[in-house]
Short mmCIF file of C-alpha atoms in Angstrom, two decimals:
data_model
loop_
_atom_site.label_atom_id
_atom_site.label_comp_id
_atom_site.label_asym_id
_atom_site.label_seq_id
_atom_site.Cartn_x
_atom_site.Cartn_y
_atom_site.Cartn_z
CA UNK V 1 69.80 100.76 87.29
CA UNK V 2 72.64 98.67 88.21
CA UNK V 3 76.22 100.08 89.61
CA UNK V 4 79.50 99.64 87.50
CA UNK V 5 82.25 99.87 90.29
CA UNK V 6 85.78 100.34 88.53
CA UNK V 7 88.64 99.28 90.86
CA UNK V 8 91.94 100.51 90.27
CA UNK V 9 95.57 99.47 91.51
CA UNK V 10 98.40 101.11 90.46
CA UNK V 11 102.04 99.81 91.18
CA UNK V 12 105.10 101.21 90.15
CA UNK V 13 105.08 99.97 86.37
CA UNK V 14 101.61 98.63 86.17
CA UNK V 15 97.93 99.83 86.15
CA UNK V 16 95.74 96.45 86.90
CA UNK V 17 92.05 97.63 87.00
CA UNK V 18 88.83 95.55 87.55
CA UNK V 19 84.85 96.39 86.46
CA UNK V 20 82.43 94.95 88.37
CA UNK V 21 78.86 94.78 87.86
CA UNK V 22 76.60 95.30 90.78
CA UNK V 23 72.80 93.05 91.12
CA UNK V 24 71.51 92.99 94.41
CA UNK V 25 74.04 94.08 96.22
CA UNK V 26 76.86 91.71 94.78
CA UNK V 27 79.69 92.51 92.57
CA UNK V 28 79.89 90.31 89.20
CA UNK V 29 83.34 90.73 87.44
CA UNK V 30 82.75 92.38 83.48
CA UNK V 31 86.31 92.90 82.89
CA UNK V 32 90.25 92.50 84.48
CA UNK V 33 93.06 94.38 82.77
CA UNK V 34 96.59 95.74 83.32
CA UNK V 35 98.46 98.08 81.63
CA UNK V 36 101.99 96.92 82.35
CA UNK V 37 105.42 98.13 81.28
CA UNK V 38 104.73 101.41 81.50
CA UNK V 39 107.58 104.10 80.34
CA UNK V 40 109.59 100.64 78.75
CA UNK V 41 107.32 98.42 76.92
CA UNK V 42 103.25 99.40 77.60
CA UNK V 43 101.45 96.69 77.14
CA UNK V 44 97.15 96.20 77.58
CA UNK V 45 96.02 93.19 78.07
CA UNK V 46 91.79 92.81 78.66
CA UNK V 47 89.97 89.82 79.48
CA UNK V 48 86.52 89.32 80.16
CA UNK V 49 84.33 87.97 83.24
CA UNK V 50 85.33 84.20 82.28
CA UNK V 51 88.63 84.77 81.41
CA UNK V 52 88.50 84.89 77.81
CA UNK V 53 90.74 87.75 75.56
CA UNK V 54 88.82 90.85 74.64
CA UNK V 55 91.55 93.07 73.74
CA UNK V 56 95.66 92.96 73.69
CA UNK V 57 97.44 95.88 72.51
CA UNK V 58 101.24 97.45 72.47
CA UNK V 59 102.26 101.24 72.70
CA UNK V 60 105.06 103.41 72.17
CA UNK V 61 107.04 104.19 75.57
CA UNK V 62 106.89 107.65 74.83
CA UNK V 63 102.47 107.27 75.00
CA UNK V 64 102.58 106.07 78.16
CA UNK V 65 105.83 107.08 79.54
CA UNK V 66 104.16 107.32 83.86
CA UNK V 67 101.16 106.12 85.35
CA UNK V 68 99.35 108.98 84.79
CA UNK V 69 99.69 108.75 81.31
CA UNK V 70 98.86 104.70 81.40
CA UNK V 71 95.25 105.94 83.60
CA UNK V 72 94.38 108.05 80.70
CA UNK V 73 94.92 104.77 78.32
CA UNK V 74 93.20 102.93 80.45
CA UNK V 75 90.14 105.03 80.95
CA UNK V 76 90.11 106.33 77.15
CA UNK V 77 89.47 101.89 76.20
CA UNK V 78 86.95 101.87 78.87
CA UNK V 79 84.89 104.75 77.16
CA UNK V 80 85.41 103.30 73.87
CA UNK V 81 84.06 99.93 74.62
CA UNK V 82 82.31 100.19 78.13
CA UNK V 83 81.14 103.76 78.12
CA UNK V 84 83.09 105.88 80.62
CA UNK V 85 79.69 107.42 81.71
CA UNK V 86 78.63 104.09 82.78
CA UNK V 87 80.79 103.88 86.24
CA UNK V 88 79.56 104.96 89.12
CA UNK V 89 82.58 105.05 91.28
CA UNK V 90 86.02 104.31 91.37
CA UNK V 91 87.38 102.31 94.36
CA UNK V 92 91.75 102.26 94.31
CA UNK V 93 94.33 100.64 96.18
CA UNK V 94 96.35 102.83 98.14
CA UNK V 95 98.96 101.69 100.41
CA UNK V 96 99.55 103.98 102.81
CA UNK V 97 96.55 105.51 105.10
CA UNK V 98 98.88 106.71 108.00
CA UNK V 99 97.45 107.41 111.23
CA UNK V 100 94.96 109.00 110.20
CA UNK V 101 92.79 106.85 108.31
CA UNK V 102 91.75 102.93 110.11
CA UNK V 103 88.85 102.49 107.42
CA UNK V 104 87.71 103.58 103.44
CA UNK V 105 86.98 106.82 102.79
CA UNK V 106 85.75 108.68 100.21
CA UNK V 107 88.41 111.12 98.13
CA UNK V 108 87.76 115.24 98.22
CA UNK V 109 91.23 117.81 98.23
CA UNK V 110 91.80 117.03 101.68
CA UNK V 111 91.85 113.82 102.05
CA UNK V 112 93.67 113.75 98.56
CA UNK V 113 96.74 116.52 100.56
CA UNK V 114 96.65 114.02 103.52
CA UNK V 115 97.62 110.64 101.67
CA UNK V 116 99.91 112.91 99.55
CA UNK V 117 101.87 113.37 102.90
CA UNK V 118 102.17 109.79 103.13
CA UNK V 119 104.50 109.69 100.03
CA UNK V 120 107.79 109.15 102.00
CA UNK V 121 106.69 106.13 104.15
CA UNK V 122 105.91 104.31 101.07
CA UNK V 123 107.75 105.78 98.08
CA UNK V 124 108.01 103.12 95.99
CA UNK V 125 103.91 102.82 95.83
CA UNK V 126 102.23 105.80 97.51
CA UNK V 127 102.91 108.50 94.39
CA UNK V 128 101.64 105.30 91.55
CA UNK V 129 98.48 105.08 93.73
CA UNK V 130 97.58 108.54 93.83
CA UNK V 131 98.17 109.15 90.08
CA UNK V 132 94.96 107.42 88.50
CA UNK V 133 92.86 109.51 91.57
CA UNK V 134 94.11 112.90 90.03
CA UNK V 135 93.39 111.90 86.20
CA UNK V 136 89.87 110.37 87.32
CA UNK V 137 89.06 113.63 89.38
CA UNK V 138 90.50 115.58 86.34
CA UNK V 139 88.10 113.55 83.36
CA UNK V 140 85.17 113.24 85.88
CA UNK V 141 84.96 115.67 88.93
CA UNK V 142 81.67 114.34 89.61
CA UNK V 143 82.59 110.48 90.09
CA UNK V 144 82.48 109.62 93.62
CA UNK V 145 86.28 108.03 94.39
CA UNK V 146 86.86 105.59 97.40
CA UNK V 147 90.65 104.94 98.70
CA UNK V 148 91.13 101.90 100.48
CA UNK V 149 93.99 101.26 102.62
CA UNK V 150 96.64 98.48 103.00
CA UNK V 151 97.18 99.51 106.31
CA UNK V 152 93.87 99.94 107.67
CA UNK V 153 93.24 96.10 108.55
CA UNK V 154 96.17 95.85 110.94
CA UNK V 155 94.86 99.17 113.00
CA UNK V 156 93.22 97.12 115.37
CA UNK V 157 96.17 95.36 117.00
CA UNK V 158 97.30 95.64 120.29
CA UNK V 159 99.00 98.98 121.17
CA UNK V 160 102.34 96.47 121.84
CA UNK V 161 102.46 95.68 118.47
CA UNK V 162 101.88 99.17 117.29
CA UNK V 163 105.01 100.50 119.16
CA UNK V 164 108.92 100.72 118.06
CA UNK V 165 111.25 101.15 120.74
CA UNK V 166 112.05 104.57 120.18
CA UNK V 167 111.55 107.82 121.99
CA UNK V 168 107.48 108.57 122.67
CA UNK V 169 107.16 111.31 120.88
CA UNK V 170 108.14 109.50 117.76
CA UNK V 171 104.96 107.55 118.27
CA UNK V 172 102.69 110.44 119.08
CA UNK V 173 104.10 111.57 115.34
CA UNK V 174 103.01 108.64 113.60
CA UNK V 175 106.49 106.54 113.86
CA UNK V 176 104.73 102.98 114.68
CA UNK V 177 104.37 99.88 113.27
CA UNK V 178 102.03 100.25 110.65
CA UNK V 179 101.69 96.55 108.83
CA UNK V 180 100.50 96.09 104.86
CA UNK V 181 98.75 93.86 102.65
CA UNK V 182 95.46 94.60 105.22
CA UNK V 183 93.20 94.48 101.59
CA UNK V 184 94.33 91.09 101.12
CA UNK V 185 94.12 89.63 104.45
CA UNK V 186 90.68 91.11 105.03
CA UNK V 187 89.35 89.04 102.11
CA UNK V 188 91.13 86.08 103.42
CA UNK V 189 89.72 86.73 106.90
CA UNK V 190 86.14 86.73 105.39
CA UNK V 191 86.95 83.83 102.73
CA UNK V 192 88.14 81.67 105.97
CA UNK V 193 84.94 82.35 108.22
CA UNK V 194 83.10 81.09 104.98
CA UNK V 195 85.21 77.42 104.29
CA UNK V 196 86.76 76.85 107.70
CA UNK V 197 84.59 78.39 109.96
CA UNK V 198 86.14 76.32 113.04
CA UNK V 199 89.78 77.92 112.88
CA UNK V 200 88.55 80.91 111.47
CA UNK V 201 87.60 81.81 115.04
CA UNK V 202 91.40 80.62 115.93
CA UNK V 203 94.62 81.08 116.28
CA UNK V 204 95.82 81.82 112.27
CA UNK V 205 98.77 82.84 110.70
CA UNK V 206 98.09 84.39 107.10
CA UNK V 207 101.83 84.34 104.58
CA UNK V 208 100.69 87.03 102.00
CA UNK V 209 103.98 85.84 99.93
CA UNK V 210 104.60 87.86 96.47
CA UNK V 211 107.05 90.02 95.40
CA UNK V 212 106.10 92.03 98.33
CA UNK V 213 105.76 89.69 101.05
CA UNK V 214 104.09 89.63 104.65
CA UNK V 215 102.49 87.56 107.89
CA UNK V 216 99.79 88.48 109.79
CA UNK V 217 98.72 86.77 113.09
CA UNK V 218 95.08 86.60 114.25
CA UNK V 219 92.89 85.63 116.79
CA UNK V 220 89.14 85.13 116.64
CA UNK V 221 89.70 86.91 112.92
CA UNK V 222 91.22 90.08 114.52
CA UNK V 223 95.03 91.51 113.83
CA UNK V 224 97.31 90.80 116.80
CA UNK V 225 100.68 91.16 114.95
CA UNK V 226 102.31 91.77 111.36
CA UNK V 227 105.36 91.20 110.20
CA UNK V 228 105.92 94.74 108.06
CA UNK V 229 105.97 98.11 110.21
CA UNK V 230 106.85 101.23 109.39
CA UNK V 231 107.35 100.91 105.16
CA UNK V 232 107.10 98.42 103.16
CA UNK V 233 110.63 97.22 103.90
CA UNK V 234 110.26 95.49 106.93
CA UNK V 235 109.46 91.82 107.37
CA UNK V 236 110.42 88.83 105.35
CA UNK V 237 112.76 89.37 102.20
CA UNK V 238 110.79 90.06 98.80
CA UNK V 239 111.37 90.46 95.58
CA UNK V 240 114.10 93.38 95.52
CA UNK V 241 112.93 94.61 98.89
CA UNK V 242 115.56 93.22 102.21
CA UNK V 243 112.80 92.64 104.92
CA UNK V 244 113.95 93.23 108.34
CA UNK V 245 117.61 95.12 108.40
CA UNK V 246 119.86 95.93 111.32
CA UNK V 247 119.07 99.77 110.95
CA UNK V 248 123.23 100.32 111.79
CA UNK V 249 123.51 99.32 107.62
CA UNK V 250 121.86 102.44 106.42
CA UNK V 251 124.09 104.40 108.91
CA UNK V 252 127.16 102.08 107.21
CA UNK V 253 126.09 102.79 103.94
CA UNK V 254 125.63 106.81 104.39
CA UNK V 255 128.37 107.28 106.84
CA UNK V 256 131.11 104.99 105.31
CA UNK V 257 130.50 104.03 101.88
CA UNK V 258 129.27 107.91 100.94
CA UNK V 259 125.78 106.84 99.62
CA UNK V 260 123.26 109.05 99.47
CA UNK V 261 119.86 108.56 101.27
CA UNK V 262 118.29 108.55 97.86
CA UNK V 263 120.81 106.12 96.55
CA UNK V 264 119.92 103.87 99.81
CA UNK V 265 116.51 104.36 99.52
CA UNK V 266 117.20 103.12 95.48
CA UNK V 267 118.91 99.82 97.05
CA UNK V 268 116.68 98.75 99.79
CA UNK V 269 113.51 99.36 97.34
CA UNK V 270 115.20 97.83 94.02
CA UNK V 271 118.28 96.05 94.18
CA UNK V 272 117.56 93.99 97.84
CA UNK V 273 115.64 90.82 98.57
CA UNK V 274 115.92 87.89 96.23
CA UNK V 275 117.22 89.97 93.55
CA UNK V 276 120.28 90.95 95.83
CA UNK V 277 120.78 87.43 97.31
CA UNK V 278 120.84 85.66 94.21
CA UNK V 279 122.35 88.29 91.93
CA UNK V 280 119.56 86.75 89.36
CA UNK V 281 116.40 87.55 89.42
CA UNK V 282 113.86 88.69 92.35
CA UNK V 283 110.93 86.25 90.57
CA UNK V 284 110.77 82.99 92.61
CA UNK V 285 109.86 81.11 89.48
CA UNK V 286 112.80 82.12 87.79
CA UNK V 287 114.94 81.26 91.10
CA UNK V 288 113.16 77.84 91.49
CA UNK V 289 113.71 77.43 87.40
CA UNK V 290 117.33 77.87 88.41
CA UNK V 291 120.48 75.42 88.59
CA UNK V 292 122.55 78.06 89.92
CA UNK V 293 123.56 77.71 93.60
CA UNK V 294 122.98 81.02 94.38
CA UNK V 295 119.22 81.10 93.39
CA UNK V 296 118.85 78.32 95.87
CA UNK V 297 120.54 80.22 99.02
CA UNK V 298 118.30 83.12 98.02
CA UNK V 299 115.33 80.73 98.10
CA UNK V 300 116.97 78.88 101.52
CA UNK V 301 117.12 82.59 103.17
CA UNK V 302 113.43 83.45 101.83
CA UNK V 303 111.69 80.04 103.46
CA UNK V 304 113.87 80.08 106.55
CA UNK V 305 112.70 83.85 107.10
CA UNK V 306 108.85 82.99 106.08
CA UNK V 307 109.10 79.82 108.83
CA UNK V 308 110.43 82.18 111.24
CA UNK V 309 107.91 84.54 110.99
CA UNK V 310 105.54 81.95 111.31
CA UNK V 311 106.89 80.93 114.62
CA UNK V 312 107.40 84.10 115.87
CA UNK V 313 103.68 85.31 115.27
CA UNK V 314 102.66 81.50 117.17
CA UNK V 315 104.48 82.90 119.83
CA UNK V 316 102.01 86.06 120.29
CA UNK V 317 99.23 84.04 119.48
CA UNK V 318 100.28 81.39 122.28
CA UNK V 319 99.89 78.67 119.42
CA UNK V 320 98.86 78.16 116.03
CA UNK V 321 95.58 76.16 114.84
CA UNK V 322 95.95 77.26 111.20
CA UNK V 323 98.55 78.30 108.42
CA UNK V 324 96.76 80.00 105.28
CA UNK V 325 98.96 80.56 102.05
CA UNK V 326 97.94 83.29 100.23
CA UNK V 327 98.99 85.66 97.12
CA UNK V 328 101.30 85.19 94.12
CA UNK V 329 103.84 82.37 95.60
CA UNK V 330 101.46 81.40 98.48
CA UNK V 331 99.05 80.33 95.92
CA UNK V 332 101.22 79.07 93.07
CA UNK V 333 104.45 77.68 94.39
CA UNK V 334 104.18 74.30 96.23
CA UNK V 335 107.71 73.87 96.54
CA UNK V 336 107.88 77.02 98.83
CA UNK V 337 104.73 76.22 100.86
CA UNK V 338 106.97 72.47 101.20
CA UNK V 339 109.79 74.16 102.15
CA UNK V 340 108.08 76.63 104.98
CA UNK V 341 106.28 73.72 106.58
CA UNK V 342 109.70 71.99 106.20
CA UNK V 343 111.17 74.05 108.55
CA UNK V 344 108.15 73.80 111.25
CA UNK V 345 108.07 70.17 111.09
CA UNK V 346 109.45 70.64 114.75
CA UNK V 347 106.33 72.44 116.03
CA UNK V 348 104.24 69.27 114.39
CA UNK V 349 103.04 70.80 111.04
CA UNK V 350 103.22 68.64 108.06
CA UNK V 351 102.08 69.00 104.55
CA UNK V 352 100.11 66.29 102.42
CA UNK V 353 102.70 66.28 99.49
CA UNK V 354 99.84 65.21 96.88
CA UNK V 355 97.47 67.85 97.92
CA UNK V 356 99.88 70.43 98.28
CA UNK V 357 101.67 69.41 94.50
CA UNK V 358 97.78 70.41 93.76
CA UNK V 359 97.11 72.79 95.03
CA UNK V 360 94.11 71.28 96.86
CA UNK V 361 92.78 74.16 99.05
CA UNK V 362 93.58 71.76 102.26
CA UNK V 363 96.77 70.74 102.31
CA UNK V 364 98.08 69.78 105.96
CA UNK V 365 98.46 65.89 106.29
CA UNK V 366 96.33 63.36 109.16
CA UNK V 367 97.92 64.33 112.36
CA UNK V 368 99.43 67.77 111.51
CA UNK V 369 98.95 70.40 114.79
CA UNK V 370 97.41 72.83 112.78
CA UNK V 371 95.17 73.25 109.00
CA UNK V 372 97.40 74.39 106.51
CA UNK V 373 95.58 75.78 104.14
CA UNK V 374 95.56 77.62 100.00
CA UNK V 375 93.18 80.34 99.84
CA UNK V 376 93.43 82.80 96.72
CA UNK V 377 92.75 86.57 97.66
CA UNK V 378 91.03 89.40 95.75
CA UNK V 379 91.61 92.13 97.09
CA UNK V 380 89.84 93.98 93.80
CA UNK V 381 86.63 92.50 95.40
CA UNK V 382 87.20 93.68 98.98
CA UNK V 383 88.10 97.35 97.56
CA UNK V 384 84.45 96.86 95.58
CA UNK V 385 82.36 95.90 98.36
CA UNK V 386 84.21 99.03 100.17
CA UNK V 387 83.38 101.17 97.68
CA UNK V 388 79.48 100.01 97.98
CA UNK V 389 79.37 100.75 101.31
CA UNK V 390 80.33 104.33 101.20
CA UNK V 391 78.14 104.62 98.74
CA UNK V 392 75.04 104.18 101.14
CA UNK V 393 74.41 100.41 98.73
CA UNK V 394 73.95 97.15 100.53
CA UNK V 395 76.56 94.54 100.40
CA UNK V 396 75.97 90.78 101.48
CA UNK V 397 78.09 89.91 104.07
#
């Protein structure tokens, strides 16, 4: 009897789930689906192994007014048309493993009181991750339940780039640089060993660029450095999120303009990044859509911080053999990736403008000093093959 792995990643108005069918060892996609617009306009959309419709569906706001509500929606259409007996686990996305956890691990109360701890170094994701865990163990206390941490890629890096320059005992705490998106580049790690096997072992600098945004540097296929720390909220500017902020602004903003920390915490979360800049929109395809001057200076700030990044992760590397676009606008934006290599022309990188118009997954042009490369992640696969392995199932490398 085969396994049917469900993989689950909530965000903070969307549930987008995956089922995967397991034969020897290797997950086969069955079904991708996202309940979106939760508590405004819910929305299920369902499409099938090849892409093709199965189901698309409205609801009231008031059915699916949270995410727990939207997890019981999305597991009540799975019994209906997959048979919610038929899954053998549940593998989810969560965002923030703290110290405490530097690999998957399967869910009991503990762990569960542990990640629930996490919730104010990553408030804006931590509580929507949890949510579906608490419904599934409600429906089905027997289903085994894997969490799989964003952060737990990056928990090799050097000590250096662990620490902030704060007092010790902040550290010993759990203040330190934690880094994101580790689901993502993981896959990309793995997908890179597989099509570019001589830089994989390199020096390569992976842009995870989406709404949320982040770098990662790495050597021989290892973390050395990331570009988010703490929260979220670090790095590169996103969506509505700043990126890196002089910390005396939140003092500003509490101390002399009377906000609350809450009301900060609102801002830097929801009202920051491109969506601040540009006074628009925080989507890059609605800024690049755009005539208006200040949707380009929000783009202008957004590739000039992405190139620096770049540059400064070289710079712990001691060089750069490869760039690898990944994620949302990585994937799907070639005037950004244009724009980024733009800005390192000076270091000798330079982008074949057909290839990269493309999409091609090589994109650098003869003579560039490094690969520049596309490579779409899944990190529903990566949380799959986790979930396998705890388990006690085989997974191909």
């Amino acid at each position: 009897m085969s396994d049917v792995i469900l993989v689950v990643n909530a965000g903070s108005s969307s549930i987008k789930f995956k089922l995967y069918r397991v034969a020897d060892g290797a997950p086969a996609l069955l079904l991708a689906g996202a309940m979106s617009g939760i508590g405004s306009r819910p929305a299920l959309s369902v499409t099938d192994g090849a892409g093709a419709v199965v189901d698309a569906r409205g609801y009231a706001p008031g059915d699916v007014p949270d995410t727990a509500a939207a997890q019981h929606c999305v597991a009540d259409w799975l019994r209906h048309h997959v048979g919610e007996a038929a899954i053998t686990a549940v593998g989810h996305r969560v965002v923030h493993g703290g110290p405490a956890h530097a690999e998957p691990v399967r869910i009991d109360d503990a762990v569960l009181r542990r990640l629930e701890s996490f919730v104010p170094l990553a408030p804006l994701h931590q509580l929507r991750n949890l949510d579906p865990i608490r419904v599934l163990r409600q429906r089905r206390p027997d289903l085994p339940q894997v969490a799989c941490f964003d952060t737990a890629f990056h928990r090799g890096q050097p000590e250096e780039s662990e620490r902030l320059a704060l007092p010790r005992a902040l550290y010993d705490e759990g203040v330190r640089r934690y880094g994101f998106h580790g689901l993502s580049y993981e896959f990309v790690t793995g997908r890179l060993r597989e099509i570019a096997p001589g830089v994989a072992g390199g020096r390569v600098v992976i842009a995870h660029l989406g709404s949320g945004a982040s770098l990662c540097a790495l050597e021989d296929g290892r973390p050395r450095e990331t570009t988010m720390s703490f929260t979220a909220l670090d790095g590169v500017p996103m969506g509505t999120r700043p990126g890196s902020l002089d910390p005396g602004i939140v003092l500003h903003l509490i101390a002399q303009k009377g906000l609350s920390p809450a009301e900060v915490g609102h801002m830097l979360y929801h009202e920051s990044g491109l969506l601040g800049l540009s006074g628009l929109s925080g989507d890059v395809r609605a800024l690049l859509a755009s005539d208006r001057p200040e949707a380009a200076l929000a783009l202008d700030v957004f590739c000039r911080r992405v190139a620096q990044a770049v540059a400064s992760l070289a710079v712990t590397l001691g060089g750069l053999d490869a760039l690898v676009f990944t994620a949302g606008i990585g994937e799907n934006a070639p005037a950004i990736r244009q724009r980024v290599v733009a800005a390192l022309a000076w270091a000798g990188l330079s982008l074949d403008e057909a290839a990269n118009r493309a999409g091609a997954g090589r994109i650098d042009a003869p003579g560039s000093r490094a690969e520049i490369r596309i490579v779409p992640t899944n990190e529903e696969l990566t949380i799959a093959r986790h979930t396998l392995r705890l388990l006690g199932r085989p997974v191909p490398a």
